[in-house]
Coordinates of C-alpha atoms in Angstrom, one line a residue:
Chain A
X8 CA 22.0 -42.2 -26.1
X9 CA 24.5 -39.3 -25.7
X10 CA 27.5 -39.4 -23.5
X11 CA 27.0 -39.1 -19.5
X12 CA 27.5 -35.6 -18.4
X13 CA 26.7 -36.1 -14.7
X14 CA 26.9 -39.3 -13.0
X15 CA 25.8 -39.7 -9.3
X16 CA 26.5 -43.1 -7.8
X17 CA 25.4 -44.0 -4.2
X18 CA 25.9 -40.5 -2.9
X19 CA 24.8 -40.1 0.8
X20 CA 25.5 -37.1 3.0
X21 CA 25.3 -36.7 6.8
X22 CA 25.9 -33.6 8.7
X23 CA 27.1 -33.5 12.2
X24 CA 24.7 -31.1 14.2
X25 CA 25.0 -30.7 17.9
X26 CA 26.6 -34.1 18.5
X27 CA 23.9 -35.9 16.5
X28 CA 24.4 -36.8 12.9
X29 CA 21.8 -35.8 10.6
X30 CA 21.2 -37.5 7.2
X31 CA 20.5 -35.0 4.4
X32 CA 20.8 -37.5 1.5
X33 CA 20.1 -41.2 2.0
X34 CA 21.3 -42.8 -1.2
X35 CA 21.1 -40.9 -4.5
X36 CA 22.0 -42.4 -7.9
X37 CA 21.2 -41.1 -11.2
X38 CA 22.8 -40.1 -14.6
X39 CA 22.3 -37.0 -16.7
X40 CA 23.2 -37.1 -20.3
X41 CA 25.1 -34.5 -22.3
X42 CA 22.7 -31.6 -23.4
X43 CA 20.0 -33.2 -21.4
X44 CA 17.7 -30.9 -19.2
X45 CA 16.9 -32.6 -16.0
X46 CA 14.6 -31.2 -13.2
X47 CA 14.8 -32.4 -9.5
X48 CA 11.7 -31.9 -7.6
X49 CA 11.3 -32.6 -3.9
X50 CA 9.6 -31.3 -0.8
X51 CA 11.5 -28.5 1.2
X52 CA 14.5 -29.8 3.2
X53 CA 14.8 -33.0 1.2
X54 CA 18.5 -32.3 0.5
X55 CA 18.1 -30.9 -3.0
X56 CA 20.5 -28.1 -2.3
X57 CA 23.0 -30.4 -0.6
X58 CA 23.0 -32.3 -3.8
X59 CA 23.8 -29.2 -5.8
X60 CA 26.5 -28.2 -3.5
X61 CA 28.0 -31.7 -3.9
X62 CA 28.0 -31.2 -7.7
X63 CA 29.4 -27.7 -7.6
X64 CA 32.3 -29.2 -5.5
X65 CA 31.4 -27.0 -2.6
X66 CA 30.8 -30.1 -0.4
X67 CA 32.4 -33.6 -0.4
X68 CA 29.8 -36.3 0.0
X69 CA 30.0 -38.6 2.9
X70 CA 29.7 -41.6 0.8
X71 CA 29.4 -42.6 -2.8
X72 CA 30.8 -40.8 -5.7
X73 CA 29.7 -38.1 -8.3
X74 CA 31.4 -37.7 -11.5
X75 CA 31.2 -34.8 -14.1
X76 CA 32.1 -36.0 -17.6
X77 CA 33.8 -39.1 -16.2
X78 CA 36.1 -37.3 -13.6
X79 CA 35.2 -37.5 -10.0
X80 CA 34.5 -34.2 -8.4
X81 CA 37.2 -33.0 -6.2
X82 CA 36.4 -29.3 -5.8
X83 CA 35.0 -26.5 -7.7
X84 CA 35.4 -26.6 -11.5
X85 CA 35.5 -24.3 -14.2
X86 CA 33.2 -26.2 -16.7
X87 CA 30.1 -25.6 -14.7
X88 CA 28.0 -22.5 -14.1
X89 CA 25.9 -22.2 -11.0
X90 CA 22.8 -20.3 -10.4
X91 CA 21.3 -19.8 -6.9
X92 CA 18.0 -19.0 -5.6
X93 CA 18.9 -15.3 -5.0
X94 CA 20.6 -13.6 -7.8
X95 CA 23.7 -13.1 -5.7
X96 CA 25.0 -10.0 -7.5
X97 CA 27.8 -7.7 -6.3
X98 CA 26.3 -4.3 -5.9
X99 CA 29.5 -2.5 -6.5
X100 CA 29.8 -4.0 -10.1
X101 CA 27.8 -2.9 -13.1
X102 CA 25.5 -5.3 -14.8
X103 CA 28.1 -5.9 -17.3
X104 CA 30.9 -6.4 -14.6
X105 CA 28.6 -8.8 -12.9
X106 CA 28.4 -10.9 -15.9
X107 CA 32.0 -10.8 -16.3
X108 CA 32.8 -12.0 -12.7
X109 CA 33.7 -15.7 -13.7
X110 CA 35.8 -14.3 -16.7
X111 CA 37.6 -12.0 -14.1
X112 CA 38.0 -14.9 -11.5
X113 CA 39.2 -17.4 -14.2
X114 CA 41.7 -14.9 -15.8
X115 CA 40.1 -15.3 -19.2
X116 CA 40.5 -12.4 -21.8
X117 CA 38.0 -9.8 -21.0
X118 CA 37.8 -8.1 -24.5
X119 CA 36.4 -11.4 -26.1
X120 CA 34.1 -12.0 -23.4
X121 CA 32.9 -8.5 -23.3
X122 CA 31.4 -9.0 -26.6
X123 CA 29.8 -12.3 -25.6
X124 CA 28.4 -10.8 -22.4
X125 CA 26.8 -7.9 -24.6
X126 CA 25.3 -10.7 -26.7
X127 CA 23.9 -12.6 -23.8
X128 CA 22.3 -9.5 -22.4
X129 CA 20.6 -8.8 -25.5
X130 CA 19.5 -12.5 -25.5
X131 CA 17.7 -12.0 -22.3
X132 CA 16.4 -8.4 -23.2
X133 CA 18.7 -6.5 -21.0
X134 CA 20.2 -4.2 -23.8
X135 CA 21.1 -0.8 -22.6
X136 CA 21.4 -2.0 -19.0
X137 CA 25.1 -2.9 -19.2
X138 CA 26.2 0.2 -17.2
X139 CA 23.3 0.0 -14.7
X140 CA 23.8 -1.3 -11.2
X141 CA 21.9 -4.4 -9.9
X142 CA 19.9 -2.5 -7.4
X143 CA 18.5 -0.5 -10.4
X144 CA 17.0 -3.7 -11.8
X145 CA 13.9 -5.6 -10.9
X146 CA 14.0 -9.1 -9.2
X147 CA 13.4 -10.9 -12.7
X148 CA 16.0 -8.8 -14.4
X149 CA 18.5 -9.6 -11.7
X150 CA 17.9 -13.2 -11.9
X151 CA 18.4 -13.1 -15.8
X152 CA 21.7 -11.4 -15.2
X153 CA 22.7 -14.3 -12.7
X154 CA 21.7 -16.8 -15.5
X155 CA 23.9 -15.3 -18.1
X156 CA 26.7 -14.8 -15.6
X157 CA 26.6 -18.6 -15.2
X158 CA 26.8 -18.9 -19.2
X159 CA 29.5 -16.4 -19.8
X160 CA 32.4 -18.7 -19.5
X161 CA 30.7 -21.2 -21.7
X162 CA 30.5 -24.0 -19.2
X163 CA 29.3 -27.4 -20.4
X164 CA 26.9 -27.8 -17.5
X165 CA 24.5 -25.5 -15.6
X166 CA 23.4 -26.3 -12.1
X167 CA 20.4 -24.2 -10.9
X168 CA 19.1 -24.3 -7.5
X169 CA 15.5 -23.1 -7.4
X170 CA 16.5 -20.0 -9.5
X171 CA 12.9 -18.7 -9.8
X172 CA 11.7 -19.5 -6.3
X173 CA 11.7 -15.9 -5.3
X174 CA 9.9 -14.4 -8.3
X175 CA 6.2 -13.9 -8.6
X176 CA 4.2 -16.4 -10.6
X177 CA 3.8 -14.4 -13.8
X178 CA 7.5 -13.4 -13.8
X179 CA 8.3 -17.0 -13.0
X180 CA 6.4 -18.2 -16.3
X181 CA 8.2 -15.7 -18.5
X182 CA 11.6 -16.8 -17.0
X183 CA 10.7 -20.4 -17.7
X184 CA 10.2 -19.6 -21.3
X185 CA 13.4 -17.4 -21.4
X186 CA 15.4 -20.3 -19.9
X187 CA 13.9 -22.7 -22.4
X188 CA 14.9 -20.3 -25.2
X189 CA 18.5 -20.0 -23.8
X190 CA 18.8 -23.8 -23.4
X191 CA 17.5 -24.5 -27.0
X192 CA 20.0 -21.9 -28.3
X193 CA 23.1 -22.9 -26.1
X194 CA 22.5 -26.6 -25.7
X195 CA 23.9 -27.0 -22.1
X196 CA 23.5 -29.8 -19.8
X197 CA 21.0 -28.5 -17.2
X198 CA 20.4 -29.9 -13.6
X199 CA 17.5 -27.7 -12.3
X200 CA 16.4 -28.1 -8.8
X201 CA 12.9 -26.7 -8.0
X202 CA 9.9 -27.4 -5.6
X203 CA 7.5 -26.5 -8.2
X204 CA 6.1 -29.7 -10.2
X205 CA 4.6 -27.8 -13.0
X206 CA 7.9 -25.8 -13.5
X207 CA 9.9 -29.0 -13.6
X208 CA 7.5 -30.7 -16.0
X209 CA 7.4 -27.6 -18.3
X210 CA 11.2 -27.2 -18.5
X211 CA 12.7 -30.7 -18.4
X212 CA 13.2 -33.6 -20.5
X213 CA 13.3 -35.9 -17.4
X214 CA 12.1 -35.1 -13.8
X215 CA 13.7 -36.9 -11.0
X216 CA 11.2 -37.0 -7.9
X217 CA 12.9 -37.1 -4.4
X218 CA 11.6 -38.4 -1.2
X219 CA 11.4 -36.2 2.0
X220 CA 14.7 -36.0 4.0
X221 CA 17.0 -37.9 3.9
X222 CA 16.7 -37.5 0.1
X223 CA 16.6 -40.4 -2.2
X224 CA 15.2 -40.7 -5.8
X225 CA 11.7 -42.3 -5.9
X226 CA 10.6 -41.7 -9.4
X227 CA 12.2 -40.8 -12.9
X228 CA 9.6 -39.3 -15.2
X229 CA 10.3 -38.6 -18.8
X230 CA 8.3 -35.8 -20.3
X231 CA 7.6 -36.2 -23.9
X232 CA 6.6 -32.8 -25.0
X233 CA 7.9 -31.3 -28.3
X234 CA 10.1 -28.3 -28.2
X235 CA 10.0 -25.4 -28.1
X236 CA 7.2 -25.7 -25.5
X237 CA 4.8 -22.7 -25.2
X238 CA 2.9 -22.0 -22.1
X239 CA -0.1 -23.7 -23.8
X240 CA 1.8 -27.0 -23.4
X241 CA 0.7 -26.8 -19.8
X242 CA -2.9 -27.7 -20.8
X243 CA -1.9 -30.8 -22.9
X244 CA -2.8 -34.3 -21.5
X245 CA 0.9 -35.3 -21.5
X246 CA 1.7 -32.3 -19.1
X247 CA -1.2 -33.1 -17.0
X248 CA -0.3 -36.7 -16.8
X249 CA 3.2 -36.1 -15.8
X250 CA 2.2 -33.5 -13.0
X251 CA -0.5 -36.0 -11.7
X252 CA 2.0 -38.9 -11.5
X253 CA 4.5 -36.9 -9.6
X254 CA 1.9 -35.4 -7.4
X255 CA 0.6 -38.8 -6.7
X256 CA 4.1 -40.1 -5.8
X257 CA 4.3 -37.1 -3.3
X258 CA 1.0 -37.8 -1.8
X259 CA 1.8 -41.4 -1.2
X260 CA 4.7 -39.9 0.8
X261 CA 2.7 -37.6 2.9
X262 CA 2.5 -34.8 0.6
X263 CA 4.5 -31.9 -0.6
X264 CA 6.1 -29.8 2.1
X265 CA 5.1 -32.4 4.8
Chain B
X41 CA 12.1 26.1 -2.5
X42 CA 11.9 24.0 0.7
X43 CA 15.6 24.1 0.9
X44 CA 15.7 28.0 0.9
X45 CA 13.0 28.0 3.4
X46 CA 14.9 25.6 5.7
X47 CA 18.2 27.8 5.4
X48 CA 16.1 30.8 6.3
X49 CA 14.6 28.8 9.3
X50 CA 18.0 27.7 10.3
X51 CA 19.5 31.1 10.3
X52 CA 16.5 32.7 12.1
X53 CA 16.6 30.2 14.8
X54 CA 20.4 30.7 15.3
X55 CA 19.8 34.6 15.5
X56 CA 17.0 34.2 17.9
X57 CA 19.1 31.9 20.3
X58 CA 22.2 34.3 20.0
X59 CA 19.9 37.3 20.8
X60 CA 18.5 35.4 23.7
X61 CA 21.9 34.6 25.0
X62 CA 23.1 38.0 24.6
X63 CA 20.1 39.6 26.2
X64 CA 20.2 37.2 29.2
X65 CA 24.0 37.7 29.9
X66 CA 23.5 41.5 29.9
X67 CA 20.3 41.6 31.8
X68 CA 21.5 39.3 34.6
X69 CA 24.9 41.0 34.5
X70 CA 26.8 37.8 34.2
X71 CA 30.5 38.5 34.5
X72 CA 32.4 37.9 31.3
X73 CA 35.0 35.6 33.0
X74 CA 32.1 33.1 33.6
X75 CA 29.9 33.5 30.5
X76 CA 30.7 36.1 28.0
X77 CA 28.0 37.5 25.6
X78 CA 28.3 36.1 22.0
X79 CA 29.3 39.7 20.8
X80 CA 32.4 39.3 22.8
X81 CA 33.2 35.8 21.4
X82 CA 32.7 37.3 17.9
X83 CA 35.2 40.0 18.7
X84 CA 37.6 37.6 20.2
X85 CA 37.2 35.4 16.9
X86 CA 37.8 38.5 14.8
X87 CA 40.8 39.6 16.6
X88 CA 42.3 36.0 16.5
X89 CA 42.0 35.8 13.0
X90 CA 43.1 39.3 12.3
X91 CA 46.3 38.9 14.1
X92 CA 47.0 35.6 12.5
X93 CA 47.1 33.9 15.8
X94 CA 44.0 31.4 15.2
X95 CA 45.0 30.4 11.6
X96 CA 48.6 29.4 12.7
X97 CA 47.3 27.4 15.5
X98 CA 44.3 26.0 13.5
X99 CA 46.7 24.6 10.8
X100 CA 48.9 23.2 13.4
X101 CA 46.0 21.3 15.0
X102 CA 44.5 20.2 11.7
X103 CA 48.0 18.9 10.6
X104 CA 48.3 16.9 13.9
X105 CA 44.7 15.5 13.4
X106 CA 44.9 14.6 9.8
X107 CA 48.4 12.8 10.3
X108 CA 47.2 11.0 13.4
X109 CA 44.0 10.1 11.6
X110 CA 45.9 8.8 8.6
X111 CA 48.2 6.9 10.8
X112 CA 45.6 5.4 13.1
X113 CA 43.3 4.6 10.0
X114 CA 46.1 2.7 8.3
X115 CA 47.0 0.9 11.6
X116 CA 43.5 0.0 12.3
X117 CA 42.7 -1.1 8.8
X118 CA 45.7 -3.4 8.7
X119 CA 45.1 -4.9 12.2
X120 CA 41.6 -5.4 11.2
X121 CA 42.6 -7.3 8.1
X122 CA 45.2 -9.3 10.0
X123 CA 42.8 -10.3 12.7
X124 CA 40.0 -11.1 10.4
X125 CA 42.1 -13.3 8.3
X126 CA 43.9 -15.3 10.8
X127 CA 42.4 -17.3 13.8
X128 CA 45.8 -17.3 15.4
X129 CA 46.2 -13.6 15.4
X130 CA 42.8 -13.2 16.7
X131 CA 43.6 -15.7 19.4
X132 CA 46.9 -14.5 20.5
X133 CA 47.0 -10.6 19.6
X134 CA 43.5 -9.5 19.8
X135 CA 43.1 -9.7 23.6
X136 CA 45.9 -7.4 24.1
X137 CA 44.5 -4.9 21.7
X138 CA 41.2 -4.9 23.6
X139 CA 43.1 -4.5 26.9
X140 CA 45.1 -1.7 25.5
X141 CA 41.9 -0.1 24.3
X142 CA 40.1 -0.4 27.6
X143 CA 42.9 2.0 28.9
X144 CA 41.9 5.6 29.1
X145 CA 44.1 7.3 26.4
X146 CA 44.2 10.5 28.3
X147 CA 46.1 8.6 31.0
X148 CA 48.6 7.5 28.3
X149 CA 49.1 11.1 26.9
X150 CA 51.8 12.2 29.5
X151 CA 53.9 9.2 28.8
X152 CA 53.6 9.8 24.9
X153 CA 54.7 13.4 25.4
X154 CA 57.8 12.1 27.4
X155 CA 58.5 9.6 24.5
X156 CA 57.7 11.7 21.6
X157 CA 58.4 15.4 22.9
X158 CA 56.4 18.5 22.9
X159 CA 56.4 18.8 19.1
X160 CA 53.9 17.4 16.5
X161 CA 55.0 13.8 16.7
X162 CA 53.5 13.2 20.3
X163 CA 50.2 14.7 19.1
X164 CA 50.1 12.5 16.0
X165 CA 50.8 9.4 18.0
X166 CA 48.1 10.4 20.4
X167 CA 45.6 10.9 17.8
X168 CA 46.4 7.8 15.9
X169 CA 46.2 5.7 19.2
X170 CA 42.6 7.1 19.9
X171 CA 41.5 6.7 16.3
X172 CA 42.7 3.2 15.4
X173 CA 40.4 1.0 17.4
X174 CA 36.9 1.8 15.8
X175 CA 38.4 1.4 12.3
X176 CA 40.1 -2.0 13.4
X177 CA 36.8 -3.4 14.8
X178 CA 34.7 -2.2 11.8
X179 CA 37.0 -3.5 9.4
X180 CA 37.3 -6.9 11.1
X181 CA 33.4 -7.1 11.3
X182 CA 33.1 -5.9 7.7
X183 CA 35.4 -8.5 6.3
X184 CA 33.7 -11.3 8.3
X185 CA 30.2 -10.2 7.2
X186 CA 30.6 -11.2 3.6
X187 CA 27.3 -12.9 2.4
X188 CA 27.5 -16.5 2.5
X189 CA 25.8 -17.1 -0.9
X190 CA 28.4 -14.6 -2.5
X191 CA 31.3 -16.8 -1.0
X192 CA 29.7 -19.9 -2.2
X193 CA 29.4 -18.3 -5.8
X194 CA 33.1 -17.3 -5.8
X195 CA 34.0 -20.8 -4.4
X196 CA 32.0 -22.5 -7.1
X197 CA 33.8 -20.3 -9.7
X198 CA 36.9 -21.8 -8.4
X199 CA 38.3 -18.6 -7.0
X200 CA 41.3 -18.5 -4.7
X201 CA 41.1 -17.1 -1.3
X202 CA 43.0 -13.8 -2.3
X203 CA 40.5 -13.4 -5.1
X204 CA 37.6 -13.9 -2.6
X205 CA 39.3 -11.2 -0.5
X206 CA 39.9 -8.6 -3.3
X207 CA 36.7 -9.2 -5.1
X208 CA 34.2 -9.7 -2.4
X209 CA 35.4 -9.3 1.2
X210 CA 37.1 -6.1 0.8
X211 CA 34.6 -4.2 -1.2
X212 CA 31.8 -5.7 0.9
X213 CA 33.7 -4.4 4.0
X214 CA 33.8 -0.8 2.8
X215 CA 30.4 0.4 4.4
X216 CA 31.8 -0.8 7.7
X217 CA 35.2 0.8 7.0
X218 CA 33.5 4.1 6.1
X219 CA 31.5 4.1 9.2
X220 CA 34.7 3.5 11.3
X221 CA 36.4 6.5 9.4
X222 CA 33.5 8.6 10.4
X223 CA 34.1 7.9 14.1
X224 CA 37.9 7.8 13.8
X225 CA 38.3 11.4 12.3
X226 CA 36.6 12.9 15.3
X227 CA 38.5 10.8 17.7
X228 CA 41.8 11.9 16.0
X229 CA 40.8 15.5 16.7
X230 CA 40.0 14.8 20.5
X231 CA 43.4 12.9 20.6
X232 CA 45.4 15.7 19.3
X233 CA 43.7 18.2 21.6
X234 CA 44.4 16.0 24.5
X235 CA 47.9 15.7 23.5
X236 CA 48.0 19.4 23.4
X237 CA 46.6 19.9 26.8
X238 CA 49.3 17.7 28.3
X239 CA 52.1 19.5 26.7
X240 CA 52.5 21.4 23.6
X241 CA 53.9 24.8 22.1
X242 CA 51.3 25.2 19.3
X243 CA 47.8 24.2 18.5
X244 CA 44.2 25.2 19.5
X245 CA 44.3 23.0 22.6
X246 CA 47.4 24.7 23.8
X247 CA 45.7 28.1 23.1
X248 CA 42.6 27.2 25.3
X249 CA 44.9 26.2 28.1
X250 CA 46.9 29.4 27.9
X251 CA 43.7 31.3 27.7
X252 CA 42.3 29.4 30.7
X253 CA 45.4 30.7 32.8
X254 CA 44.6 34.4 31.9
X255 CA 40.7 33.9 32.4
X256 CA 40.1 34.9 28.9
X257 CA 36.7 33.0 28.6
X258 CA 35.5 34.9 25.5
X259 CA 38.6 33.6 23.8
X260 CA 38.2 30.2 25.0
X261 CA 34.6 30.2 23.6
X262 CA 35.8 31.3 20.4
X263 CA 38.4 28.7 20.0
X264 CA 35.8 26.1 21.2
X265 CA 33.6 27.4 18.4
X266 CA 36.5 26.9 15.8
X267 CA 37.0 23.3 17.1
X268 CA 33.4 22.4 16.6
X269 CA 33.6 24.0 13.2
X270 CA 36.8 21.9 12.4
X271 CA 35.3 18.8 13.7
X272 CA 32.2 19.4 11.5
X273 CA 34.6 20.0 8.4
X274 CA 36.4 16.9 9.0
X275 CA 33.1 14.9 9.3
X276 CA 31.8 16.3 6.1
X277 CA 35.1 15.6 4.5
X278 CA 34.6 11.9 5.3
X279 CA 30.9 12.1 4.2
X280 CA 32.0 13.2 0.6
X281 CA 34.4 10.4 0.5
X282 CA 31.6 7.9 1.8
X283 CA 29.3 9.1 -1.0
X284 CA 31.9 8.4 -3.7
X285 CA 33.0 5.2 -2.4
X286 CA 29.7 3.7 -1.2
X287 CA 27.5 4.9 -4.2
X288 CA 26.0 1.3 -4.2
X289 CA 25.3 1.1 -0.6
X290 CA 21.8 1.4 0.8
X291 CA 22.9 4.0 3.4
X292 CA 24.0 6.2 0.7
X293 CA 21.5 5.4 -1.9
X294 CA 18.4 6.0 0.1
X295 CA 19.9 9.3 1.3
X296 CA 20.4 10.6 -2.2
X297 CA 17.0 9.5 -3.2
X298 CA 15.4 11.3 -0.2
X299 CA 17.1 14.7 -1.1

């Protein structure tokens, strides 16, 4: 087993809302190994995004401890890349300059990363779009820009919060293939949050299943499908078995989106 | 094609309304010290320009307006940044600014003339005082309207607060700032004219007042026309700036798509 990249131990989160305190995360514990692709599925409002904010260092947990590569998270870090549900691009920056945003923020040499950015743009089929502006791109293209922006400073870990949630079903499948390809090529640790069970099973080595709010982990499903996976993998019995098992766990809890 | 037809239509409509005005004034024998016919206004305009009188005062008023606008814009922009970035400044200073703003500036103009004299300075100050507020409010709102996701992204990248300000909040506030400038430039012109009304030796406002004393209504009409053209030109100037600065903003993009 490889070294541990992300370790979450007894993390709980409570929000104060109008005098009452609301529990977002009950008690989360899990580990993610280096270069592992782990997906987290859960019903809406189960605290998935709260978990991601804690790991990104944007929110301190009420209880418990999260560590990245052994060091406790005490704030935002430079060795992670974050992808949100919306592309979150800056309309006044060109595509290339959007990709280079982390480079500018972290004061890294622009020349060297400019070449890396052009390579990444080529990797996701956006050659020739460097000098365009985000609003000239389709939703899928924008999300690809936001993914390679998360990769430009070569972080060890990628945190992805429902990155394809806003895309149509067909674009979404293409983006899943694309993400797998990038991951196979760059071998980062990925924590991928989604509410689509098939998407989670297709992409991940392991799927963590969350309970409804307050979130906790109720199952940990290993997906034993060979890589690279094509869309045909979705019709294998291993795929179907994993999806059925996760769905059954949700139904026992009152259904997805309950 | 359509644009040439539109231009022809606009000119045609203008000619018809001017002819209607001319005809009505002559037919009803309206005295020229009440409403002059457009032909008299054109003659007054011509004479004003030929004698060099109008250009001299126009340049004076334009100088007052532009200087006042620049001063007011700088003041409004800095105050907007200050109020937006500090809760203390908002709490302790902002109420006084609002109180000052609710004061009619016309009522303040005589004092400003006493303090800054009959020359350029009092008009510039007057124009600046009228122009700064919309820019301050717009800058404030613009800086605070930064998209939460974008702020989270910057934070997740370990960006410092100054970096978030320069890379995100300030460019994101520009649509609001430009809208503020749009209003401020016209307010600056009004401020300058009000200042000239109260006491001045030069400028188009002073010219209107002196023509009023001599019942030269055609002259007043011609100066009013000049003022509205001046206002339009200043507004267009801001519009050009806006298109260059905000090429990425939906308000500019959609307009350039439509034309």
